[in-house]
Amino acid sequence: MEEKSFPSLSKEVIESRIQLEQAYCHKPKGCYLARISLDFELSALLPFIRPQVKALYYEPEAGILIFKWPFKDNFYKVSLTKDEIKVGIVRDRPEAGEVIGHLLAFLSRIHAQRRELKPDFSPVKRPPALAIYKILPKSNCRECGELSCLAFAGKVSMAEAELTDCPHLSEEIIKGLSL
């Protein structure tokens, strides 16, 4: 049986398939979620991708992997499903095309190396912001860099901050909340 290669999409095809949705940001303009539908499936590749990225969420049975993607001094939140890629937050279509093109090249490399890689099917779930907030001192001291403990909890829940950024938490408390 001949093994399929990972499909390649030209820059033009990628940019023509991108759909931009307005994201809810504090930025006055240039705040979009980019979405691209694929005509091939990613499901079988997800367990090989999971160990290669910092997974924020992974549900193997549902076929959803969410992770942070570093690219050109930015971090983008990427969501991969069976036949769709979502990337946020981008300023415009060219930025979305560049990020998605780079991501597809990464996926192609994973596809080519998957025989040497060990898949990881273990799910990843981050605790909700309120569960994190419950262990915080609720002093709103701002020493973590956020305006409030609740804002900090939201950032930790979305992996945009770490519990260790709060100088008032002991190691035991941090270890007690598995992230």
Coordinates of C-alpha atoms in Angstrom, one line a residue:
M1 CA 0.0 0.0 0.0
E2 CA 1.4 3.4 -1.0
E3 CA 1.7 5.9 1.7
K4 CA 0.1 9.3 1.1
S5 CA 2.3 12.4 1.4
F6 CA 1.1 15.4 3.2
P7 CA -0.8 17.7 0.9
S8 CA 0.9 21.0 0.1
L9 CA -1.0 24.2 -0.5
S10 CA 0.4 27.2 -2.3
K11 CA 0.5 30.6 -0.6
E12 CA -2.2 31.7 -3.0
V13 CA -4.5 28.8 -2.2
I14 CA -4.0 29.3 1.6
E15 CA -4.8 33.0 1.4
S16 CA -7.8 32.3 -0.8
R17 CA -9.3 29.8 1.7
I18 CA -8.7 31.9 4.8
Q19 CA -11.8 33.3 6.6
L20 CA -11.3 36.1 9.0
E21 CA -13.7 36.5 12.0
Q22 CA -13.7 39.5 14.2
A23 CA -12.2 38.5 17.6
Y24 CA -13.1 40.2 20.8
C25 CA -9.9 42.1 21.8
H26 CA -8.9 45.3 23.4
K27 CA -7.1 46.3 20.2
P28 CA -9.1 48.9 18.2
K29 CA -8.3 47.2 14.9
G30 CA -6.6 44.2 13.4
C31 CA -7.9 41.6 15.8
Y32 CA -9.1 38.5 13.9
L33 CA -9.4 34.8 14.3
A34 CA -8.3 33.1 11.0
R35 CA -9.9 29.9 9.9
I36 CA -9.0 27.6 7.1
S37 CA -10.9 24.5 6.0
L38 CA -8.8 21.7 4.7
D39 CA -9.7 19.1 2.1
F40 CA -7.7 16.5 4.0
E41 CA -7.9 15.1 7.5
L42 CA -5.5 15.9 10.4
S43 CA -7.1 13.5 13.0
A44 CA -4.5 10.8 12.7
L45 CA -1.7 13.3 13.0
L46 CA -2.8 14.9 16.2
P47 CA -1.3 12.4 18.6
F48 CA 2.1 12.9 16.9
I49 CA 1.8 16.7 17.1
R50 CA 0.8 16.8 20.8
P51 CA 4.3 15.9 22.2
Q52 CA 5.9 18.5 19.9
V53 CA 3.9 21.5 21.2
K54 CA 2.8 23.0 24.5
A55 CA -0.8 21.6 24.5
L56 CA -3.4 23.8 26.2
Y57 CA -6.1 21.3 25.4
Y58 CA -6.2 17.9 23.8
E59 CA -9.2 15.6 23.5
P60 CA -8.1 12.6 21.5
E61 CA -11.6 11.1 21.1
A62 CA -13.1 14.4 19.9
G63 CA -10.0 15.1 17.7
I64 CA -9.2 18.6 19.0
L65 CA -5.8 19.9 19.8
I66 CA -5.2 23.5 21.0
F67 CA -1.7 24.9 21.6
K68 CA 0.4 28.0 21.5
W69 CA 2.4 28.5 18.3
P70 CA 5.6 30.7 18.4
F71 CA 6.2 32.5 15.2
K72 CA 8.1 35.8 14.5
D73 CA 8.2 37.0 18.1
N74 CA 4.5 36.3 18.6
F75 CA 2.5 33.5 20.1
Y76 CA -0.6 32.4 18.3
K77 CA -3.3 30.2 19.7
V78 CA -3.8 27.3 17.3
S79 CA -6.8 25.0 17.2
L80 CA -6.6 21.8 15.0
T81 CA -9.6 19.7 14.4
K82 CA -10.4 16.9 11.9
D83 CA -10.3 19.2 8.8
E84 CA -9.8 22.8 10.1
I85 CA -7.2 25.1 11.4
K86 CA -7.9 28.2 13.5
V87 CA -5.3 30.7 14.4
G88 CA -5.7 33.8 16.6
I89 CA -5.0 36.6 17.0
V90 CA -3.9 38.0 13.6
R91 CA -4.0 41.5 12.3
D92 CA -4.9 40.8 8.7
R93 CA -5.1 38.2 5.9
P94 CA -1.4 38.3 4.9
E95 CA -0.3 37.7 8.5
A96 CA -2.8 34.8 8.7
G97 CA -1.5 33.3 5.5
E98 CA 2.1 33.5 6.7
V99 CA 1.3 31.9 10.1
I100 CA -0.9 29.2 8.5
G101 CA 1.7 28.5 5.8
H102 CA 4.4 28.1 8.5
L103 CA 2.1 25.9 10.5
L104 CA 1.3 23.7 7.5
A105 CA 5.1 23.2 6.9
F106 CA 5.5 22.1 10.5
L107 CA 2.5 19.7 10.1
S108 CA 4.1 18.3 6.9
R109 CA 7.4 17.7 8.8
I110 CA 5.5 15.9 11.6
H111 CA 3.7 13.8 9.0
A112 CA 7.1 12.8 7.3
Q113 CA 8.7 12.0 10.7
R114 CA 5.7 10.2 12.3
R115 CA 7.3 6.7 12.1
E116 CA 10.1 7.9 14.3
L117 CA 7.9 9.9 16.7
K118 CA 6.0 8.4 19.7
P119 CA 2.3 9.4 19.7
D120 CA 0.8 10.8 22.8
F121 CA -2.9 10.1 23.3
S122 CA -3.2 11.5 26.9
P123 CA -5.7 14.2 27.1
V124 CA -4.8 17.7 28.4
K125 CA -7.3 19.9 30.2
R126 CA -6.4 23.2 31.9
P127 CA -8.3 24.1 35.0
P128 CA -11.0 26.9 34.6
A129 CA -10.2 30.4 35.7
L130 CA -12.4 30.2 38.7
A131 CA -10.7 27.1 40.0
I132 CA -7.4 29.0 39.7
Y133 CA -8.8 32.1 41.3
K134 CA -9.9 30.2 44.4
I135 CA -6.3 29.4 45.3
L136 CA -5.1 33.0 44.7
P137 CA -4.7 35.5 47.6
K138 CA -7.4 37.8 46.0
S139 CA -5.3 40.9 47.1
N140 CA -5.2 42.4 43.6
C141 CA -1.6 43.4 44.4
R142 CA -0.6 43.6 40.7
E143 CA 2.8 42.0 41.4
C144 CA 2.0 39.4 38.7
G145 CA 1.6 42.1 36.1
E146 CA -2.2 41.9 35.9
L147 CA -4.8 44.3 37.2
S148 CA -6.5 41.8 39.4
C149 CA -6.3 38.2 40.7
L150 CA -9.3 37.3 38.5
A151 CA -7.5 38.6 35.4
F152 CA -4.4 36.7 36.3
A153 CA -6.4 33.5 36.8
G154 CA -7.9 33.9 33.3
K155 CA -4.4 34.3 31.8
V156 CA -3.2 31.2 33.7
S157 CA -6.2 29.2 32.5
M158 CA -5.4 30.1 28.9
A159 CA -1.6 29.5 29.4
E160 CA -0.8 33.1 28.9
A161 CA 0.8 33.3 32.4
E162 CA 2.1 30.8 34.9
L163 CA 1.1 30.3 38.5
T164 CA 4.7 30.9 39.5
D165 CA 4.2 34.5 38.3
C166 CA 2.2 35.1 41.6
P167 CA 4.8 35.8 44.3
H168 CA 2.3 34.9 47.0
L169 CA 1.7 31.2 46.2
S170 CA 3.7 28.5 47.8
E171 CA 5.3 25.6 45.9
E172 CA 2.8 23.2 47.6
I173 CA -0.2 25.2 46.3
I174 CA 1.3 25.4 42.8
K175 CA 2.0 21.7 42.7
G176 CA -1.6 21.0 44.0
L177 CA -3.1 22.6 40.9
S178 CA -1.9 20.5 38.0
L179 CA -1.4 22.4 34.8

